[in-house]
């Protein structure tokens, strides 16, 4: 991961700034005379049809179910690479970020659940403050330049990767609607196809692309959130040297990861932010911000994240289970624990799933 970080660090501030710009643009548009246009744009239906089979969805759902599947595919590629050959492949190095990530997921969720206890509708959003936005967090860290130890950036990236894995598991278990057995069986068939292609040593992109699209459609129709198809596909992308290495890596996984990363950072995530952050603020009062749901999210992200990440790390080091990364102080670690409280992308995504399913407003 260190070499990968060194390669992308000079550019890491820009994705975070783009996300922030897209979020602000959405807020401005949603609270101006353009708000009607904004709502109508996201509600425009687009259909893809092949013969009698077709998918008809509003633009908002094409973004959340389609484009975000590409984001989850990239997350899956990063997870596989880190587990097989990166920071997460060394048990000694993975202990500290693993425990920090667990603390950073459990405590924010617990704080939110405690504040919203007794309200079953609000409790459906318990996982919203459990996520960390790696683009924002690494972007802020990158703005500090050489004053930040490389090991600290690796530590933050490791936490974010584990955090994303936790979010994927949470979505799969807790935010899945009614299931279609037939579509699930079809999805299983396409997964088996990906397994066979992988075991045959195929490193060409076309077979994986065709099976990936078919799997996404099957998962979309199954009731499981379609974005999880991206993670499933990533698990079968070969991490072995290709006969014809791509321009961005010796393996198909590395080639795909490095070629997709700019599209996700500069396209998918800003589009997602613009489509989902347009909240009408008219009539919003200070009292409204102190209602259990926003208070639980804010307390979970600000207090829960820093206490969970820093507290778990402190206990692990003092107990001798783990040690601080090279040239990283407790002050550095506390700063990172604060950055982990930035939960924009995944928090918005989980919030949409939680309150869409429960019939509430996010």
Coordinates of C-alpha atoms in Angstrom, one line a residue:
X1 CA 0.0 0.0 0.0
X2 CA 2.9 2.4 0.7
X3 CA 4.0 2.5 -3.0
X4 CA 0.4 2.9 -4.1
X5 CA -0.1 5.8 -1.7
X6 CA 3.1 7.5 -2.8
X7 CA 1.9 7.2 -6.3
X8 CA -1.5 8.9 -5.6
X9 CA -0.8 11.2 -2.7
X10 CA 0.0 14.3 -4.8
X11 CA -3.5 14.0 -6.2
X12 CA -5.4 12.9 -3.1
X13 CA -6.5 16.3 -2.0
X14 CA -8.5 16.9 -5.3
X15 CA -11.1 14.1 -4.9
X16 CA -12.0 15.3 -1.4
X17 CA -12.3 18.9 -2.7
X18 CA -14.4 17.7 -5.6
X19 CA -16.7 15.8 -3.2
X20 CA -17.1 18.9 -1.1
X21 CA -17.7 21.1 -4.2
X22 CA -20.4 18.6 -5.4
X23 CA -22.0 18.6 -2.0
X24 CA -22.1 22.4 -1.8
X25 CA -23.4 22.7 -5.3
X26 CA -26.2 20.3 -4.5
X27 CA -27.1 22.2 -1.4
X28 CA -27.1 25.5 -3.3
X29 CA -29.3 24.2 -6.1
X30 CA -31.7 22.4 -3.7
X31 CA -32.2 25.7 -1.8
X32 CA -32.6 28.0 -4.8
X33 CA -35.1 28.6 -7.6
X34 CA -33.5 25.6 -9.3
X35 CA -34.8 23.1 -6.7
X36 CA -37.7 22.0 -8.9
X37 CA -35.3 21.4 -11.8
X38 CA -33.0 19.4 -9.5
X39 CA -35.8 17.2 -8.3
X40 CA -37.2 16.6 -11.8
X41 CA -33.7 15.8 -13.2
X42 CA -33.1 13.1 -10.6
X43 CA -36.6 11.7 -11.2
X44 CA -36.2 11.4 -15.0
X45 CA -36.6 7.8 -16.0
X46 CA -34.0 6.0 -18.2
X47 CA -34.6 2.6 -19.7
X48 CA -32.3 -0.1 -21.1
X49 CA -34.2 -2.7 -23.0
X50 CA -33.1 -5.9 -24.9
X51 CA -36.0 -7.6 -26.5
X52 CA -38.7 -8.2 -23.8
X53 CA -36.2 -7.6 -21.0
X54 CA -35.8 -4.1 -19.7
X55 CA -34.7 -2.0 -16.7
X56 CA -36.5 1.3 -16.1
X57 CA -35.2 3.5 -13.2
X58 CA -35.1 7.2 -12.4
X59 CA -31.7 8.8 -12.8
X60 CA -31.2 8.9 -9.0
X61 CA -31.4 5.1 -8.8
X62 CA -29.2 4.6 -11.8
X63 CA -26.6 6.5 -9.9
X64 CA -27.1 4.8 -6.5
X65 CA -27.5 1.2 -7.9
X66 CA -25.4 1.5 -11.1
X67 CA -22.5 4.0 -10.7
X68 CA -22.0 3.1 -7.1
X69 CA -21.5 -0.5 -8.1
X70 CA -18.4 0.7 -9.8
X71 CA -17.3 2.3 -6.6
X72 CA -17.9 -0.9 -4.6
X73 CA -16.0 -2.8 -7.3
X74 CA -13.0 -0.5 -6.7
X75 CA -13.3 -1.0 -3.0
X76 CA -13.4 -4.8 -3.5
X77 CA -10.2 -4.6 -5.7
X78 CA -8.4 -2.6 -3.0
X79 CA -9.5 -5.1 -0.3
X80 CA -8.3 -8.1 -2.3
X81 CA -5.0 -6.5 -3.1
X82 CA -4.4 -5.4 0.5
X83 CA -5.4 -8.9 1.9
X84 CA -3.2 -10.8 -0.6
X85 CA -0.1 -8.6 -0.8
X86 CA -0.6 -5.3 1.1
X87 CA -0.7 -4.1 4.7
X88 CA -3.6 -6.5 5.6
X89 CA -1.5 -9.5 4.5
X90 CA 0.9 -9.1 7.5
X91 CA -0.9 -10.2 10.7
X92 CA 1.5 -8.1 12.9
X93 CA 0.6 -4.9 10.9
X94 CA -3.1 -5.5 10.6
X95 CA -3.8 -5.8 14.4
X96 CA -3.8 -2.1 15.2
X97 CA -5.9 -0.8 12.2
X98 CA -8.2 -3.8 12.6
X99 CA -8.9 -3.0 16.3
X100 CA -9.1 0.7 15.6
X101 CA -11.6 0.1 12.8
X102 CA -13.7 -2.2 15.0
X103 CA -13.8 0.5 17.7
X104 CA -14.6 3.1 15.1
X105 CA -17.6 1.1 13.9
X106 CA -19.0 -0.2 17.1
X107 CA -18.9 2.9 19.3
X108 CA -20.5 5.4 16.8
X109 CA -23.2 2.8 16.1
X110 CA -23.7 2.3 19.8
X111 CA -24.0 6.0 20.5
X112 CA -26.5 6.5 17.7
X113 CA -28.6 3.5 19.0
X114 CA -28.5 4.8 22.5
X115 CA -29.7 8.3 21.5
X116 CA -32.4 6.9 19.3
X117 CA -33.5 4.1 21.7
X118 CA -37.2 3.4 21.7
X119 CA -37.7 4.7 18.1
X120 CA -37.8 1.8 15.8
X121 CA -37.9 4.0 12.6
X122 CA -34.9 6.1 13.7
X123 CA -33.0 3.0 14.9
X124 CA -32.9 1.7 11.3
X125 CA -30.1 4.3 10.7
X126 CA -27.8 2.9 13.3
X127 CA -25.0 2.2 10.8
X128 CA -24.9 5.7 9.3
X129 CA -22.2 7.1 11.6
X130 CA -20.1 3.8 11.4
X131 CA -18.5 4.7 8.0
X132 CA -15.4 6.7 7.1
X133 CA -14.9 8.5 3.9
X134 CA -11.4 7.7 2.6
X135 CA -11.5 10.3 -0.1
X136 CA -12.2 13.1 2.3
X137 CA -10.0 11.8 5.1
X138 CA -6.9 11.2 2.9
X139 CA -7.6 14.4 1.1
X140 CA -7.4 16.4 4.3
X141 CA -4.3 14.5 5.4
X142 CA -2.7 15.2 2.0
X143 CA -3.1 18.9 2.4
X144 CA -0.7 18.7 5.4
X145 CA 2.1 17.5 3.0
X146 CA 5.4 16.1 4.2
X147 CA 4.6 16.9 7.8
X148 CA 2.5 13.7 8.0
X149 CA 4.5 10.5 8.3
X150 CA 3.9 8.0 5.5
X151 CA 3.1 5.3 8.1
X152 CA 0.3 7.4 9.4
X153 CA -1.3 7.7 5.9
X154 CA -0.9 3.9 5.5
X155 CA -2.6 3.5 8.9
X156 CA -5.5 5.7 8.0
X157 CA -5.9 4.0 4.6
X158 CA -5.9 0.6 6.3
X159 CA -8.6 1.7 8.7
X160 CA -10.7 3.0 5.8
X161 CA -10.3 -0.3 3.9
X162 CA -11.4 -2.4 6.9
X163 CA -14.2 0.1 7.6
X164 CA -15.4 -0.3 4.0
X165 CA -15.4 -4.1 4.4
X166 CA -17.5 -3.7 7.6
X167 CA -19.9 -1.4 5.7
X168 CA -20.3 -4.0 2.9
X169 CA -21.1 -6.7 5.5
X170 CA -23.6 -4.4 7.2
X171 CA -25.4 -3.5 3.9
X172 CA -25.5 -7.2 2.9
X173 CA -27.0 -8.4 6.3
X174 CA -29.1 -5.5 7.5
X175 CA -30.2 -3.5 4.5
X176 CA -31.4 -6.2 2.1
X177 CA -35.1 -6.2 1.2
X178 CA -37.3 -9.1 0.2
X179 CA -35.4 -11.7 -1.8
X180 CA -36.2 -13.3 -5.1
X181 CA -35.0 -16.9 -5.0
X182 CA -34.9 -17.2 -8.8
X183 CA -32.7 -14.1 -9.3
X184 CA -30.4 -15.2 -6.5
X185 CA -29.9 -18.6 -8.2
X186 CA -29.2 -16.8 -11.4
X187 CA -26.7 -14.6 -9.6
X188 CA -25.1 -17.7 -8.1
X189 CA -24.7 -19.2 -11.6
X190 CA -22.9 -16.0 -12.8
X191 CA -20.6 -16.1 -9.7
X192 CA -19.8 -19.7 -10.6
X193 CA -18.9 -18.5 -14.1
X194 CA -16.6 -15.9 -12.7
X195 CA -15.0 -18.6 -10.5
X196 CA -14.4 -20.9 -13.5
X197 CA -13.0 -18.1 -15.7
X198 CA -10.6 -17.2 -12.8
X199 CA -9.5 -20.8 -12.3
X200 CA -8.9 -21.2 -16.0
X201 CA -6.3 -18.4 -15.7
X202 CA -8.2 -16.0 -18.0
X203 CA -6.7 -12.5 -17.8
X204 CA -8.7 -10.9 -20.6
X205 CA -11.1 -8.2 -19.5
X206 CA -14.1 -9.1 -21.8
X207 CA -15.3 -12.4 -20.1
X208 CA -15.2 -10.7 -16.7
X209 CA -17.0 -7.6 -18.0
X210 CA -19.9 -9.7 -19.6
X211 CA -20.3 -11.8 -16.5
X212 CA -20.1 -8.7 -14.2
X213 CA -23.0 -7.0 -16.1
X214 CA -25.1 -10.2 -16.0
X215 CA -24.4 -10.6 -12.2
X216 CA -25.3 -6.9 -11.5
X217 CA -28.7 -7.4 -13.3
X218 CA -29.4 -10.6 -11.4
X219 CA -28.5 -9.0 -8.0
X220 CA -30.5 -5.9 -8.8
X221 CA -33.6 -8.2 -9.4
X222 CA -32.9 -10.3 -6.3
X223 CA -33.6 -7.8 -3.6
X224 CA -29.9 -7.7 -2.5
X225 CA -28.5 -4.2 -3.1
X226 CA -27.0 -4.2 -6.6
X227 CA -23.8 -2.4 -5.5
X228 CA -22.7 -5.6 -3.7
X229 CA -22.3 -7.2 -7.1
X230 CA -19.3 -5.0 -7.5
X231 CA -17.6 -6.4 -4.4
X232 CA -18.4 -10.0 -5.5
X233 CA -16.9 -9.5 -8.9
X234 CA -13.7 -8.0 -7.5
X235 CA -13.2 -11.2 -5.5
X236 CA -12.7 -13.1 -8.7
X237 CA -10.4 -10.7 -10.6
X238 CA -7.0 -12.4 -11.0
X239 CA -4.1 -11.2 -8.9
X240 CA -1.6 -13.1 -10.9
X241 CA 0.8 -11.7 -13.6
X242 CA -1.0 -11.3 -17.0
X243 CA 0.5 -12.6 -20.3
X244 CA -0.1 -9.1 -21.6
X245 CA 0.3 -6.7 -18.7
X246 CA -1.8 -3.6 -18.8
X247 CA -0.4 0.0 -18.7
X248 CA -1.2 0.3 -15.0
X249 CA 0.0 -3.0 -13.5
X250 CA 1.4 -6.4 -14.0
X251 CA -1.9 -8.1 -12.9
X252 CA -5.4 -7.6 -14.2
X253 CA -6.5 -6.5 -10.7
X254 CA -3.8 -3.8 -10.5
X255 CA -4.5 -2.7 -14.1
X256 CA -8.3 -2.4 -13.4
X257 CA -7.7 -0.7 -10.0
X258 CA -5.5 2.0 -11.4
X259 CA -7.5 2.6 -14.5
X260 CA -10.9 2.8 -12.7
X261 CA -9.6 4.9 -9.7
X262 CA -9.6 8.3 -11.5
X263 CA -13.1 7.6 -12.9
X264 CA -14.4 6.9 -9.5
X265 CA -12.6 9.7 -7.7
X266 CA -13.4 12.4 -10.3
X267 CA -16.7 11.1 -11.7
X268 CA -18.7 8.5 -9.8
X269 CA -18.3 10.0 -6.3
X270 CA -18.9 13.7 -7.2
X271 CA -22.0 12.7 -9.2
X272 CA -23.2 10.6 -6.3
X273 CA -22.6 13.5 -3.9
X274 CA -24.5 16.0 -6.2
X275 CA -27.4 13.6 -6.5
X276 CA -27.8 12.7 -2.8
X277 CA -26.7 15.8 -0.9
X278 CA -29.4 18.2 -2.1
X279 CA -31.3 18.6 1.2
X280 CA -33.8 21.4 1.4
X281 CA -32.8 23.6 4.4
X282 CA -35.9 25.7 4.4
X283 CA -37.5 25.8 7.9
X284 CA -34.5 24.1 9.4
X285 CA -33.9 25.2 13.0
X286 CA -31.3 24.6 15.7
X287 CA -33.9 22.6 17.5
X288 CA -34.3 20.4 14.5
X289 CA -30.6 19.6 14.5
X290 CA -30.9 18.4 18.1
X291 CA -33.5 15.8 17.2
X292 CA -32.4 12.2 17.9
X293 CA -31.5 11.3 14.3
X294 CA -29.2 14.2 13.4
X295 CA -27.9 14.3 17.0
X296 CA -27.1 10.6 16.9
X297 CA -25.3 10.9 13.6
X298 CA -23.3 13.9 14.7
X299 CA -22.4 12.4 18.1
X300 CA -21.5 9.1 16.5
X301 CA -19.2 10.6 13.9
X302 CA -17.5 13.2 16.1
X303 CA -17.4 11.6 19.5
X304 CA -17.8 7.9 18.7
X305 CA -15.2 7.8 15.9
X306 CA -12.5 9.5 17.8
X307 CA -13.2 7.7 21.1
X308 CA -13.6 4.3 19.2
X309 CA -10.5 4.6 17.0
X310 CA -8.2 6.3 19.5
X311 CA -9.5 4.3 22.5
X312 CA -9.1 0.9 20.8
X313 CA -5.7 1.8 19.5
X314 CA -4.5 3.1 23.0
X315 CA -5.8 -0.1 24.7
X316 CA -4.2 -2.4 22.1
X317 CA -0.8 -0.7 22.4
X318 CA -0.8 -0.5 26.2
X319 CA -1.9 -4.2 26.4
X320 CA 1.1 -5.2 24.1
X321 CA -1.2 -6.5 21.4
X322 CA 0.0 -4.0 18.8
X323 CA 2.5 -1.2 18.5
X324 CA 2.4 2.3 17.0
X325 CA 3.6 2.6 13.3
X326 CA 7.0 4.1 12.7
X327 CA 7.4 7.8 13.5
X328 CA 3.7 8.0 14.6
X329 CA 3.0 9.7 17.9
X330 CA -0.2 9.6 20.0
X331 CA -0.9 13.1 18.8
X332 CA -0.8 11.9 15.2
X333 CA -3.1 9.0 16.1
X334 CA -5.6 11.3 17.7
X335 CA -5.6 13.5 14.6
X336 CA -6.4 10.5 12.5
X337 CA -9.2 9.4 14.8
X338 CA -10.8 12.8 14.2
X339 CA -10.5 12.4 10.4
X340 CA -12.2 9.1 10.7
X341 CA -15.3 11.0 11.7
X342 CA -15.7 12.2 8.1
X343 CA -18.4 9.8 6.9
X344 CA -19.8 11.5 3.8
X345 CA -20.0 9.0 0.9
X346 CA -20.8 5.7 2.7
X347 CA -22.9 7.5 5.4
X348 CA -25.1 9.1 2.7
X349 CA -25.4 5.7 1.0
X350 CA -26.4 3.8 4.1
X351 CA -28.7 6.6 5.2
X352 CA -30.5 6.3 1.8
X353 CA -30.9 2.6 2.3
X354 CA -32.0 2.8 5.9
X355 CA -34.7 5.4 5.6
X356 CA -35.8 4.3 2.1
X357 CA -36.6 0.8 3.5
X358 CA -38.2 2.1 6.7
X359 CA -40.3 4.7 4.9
X360 CA -38.7 7.7 6.5
X361 CA -36.7 10.7 5.2
X362 CA -32.9 10.6 5.5

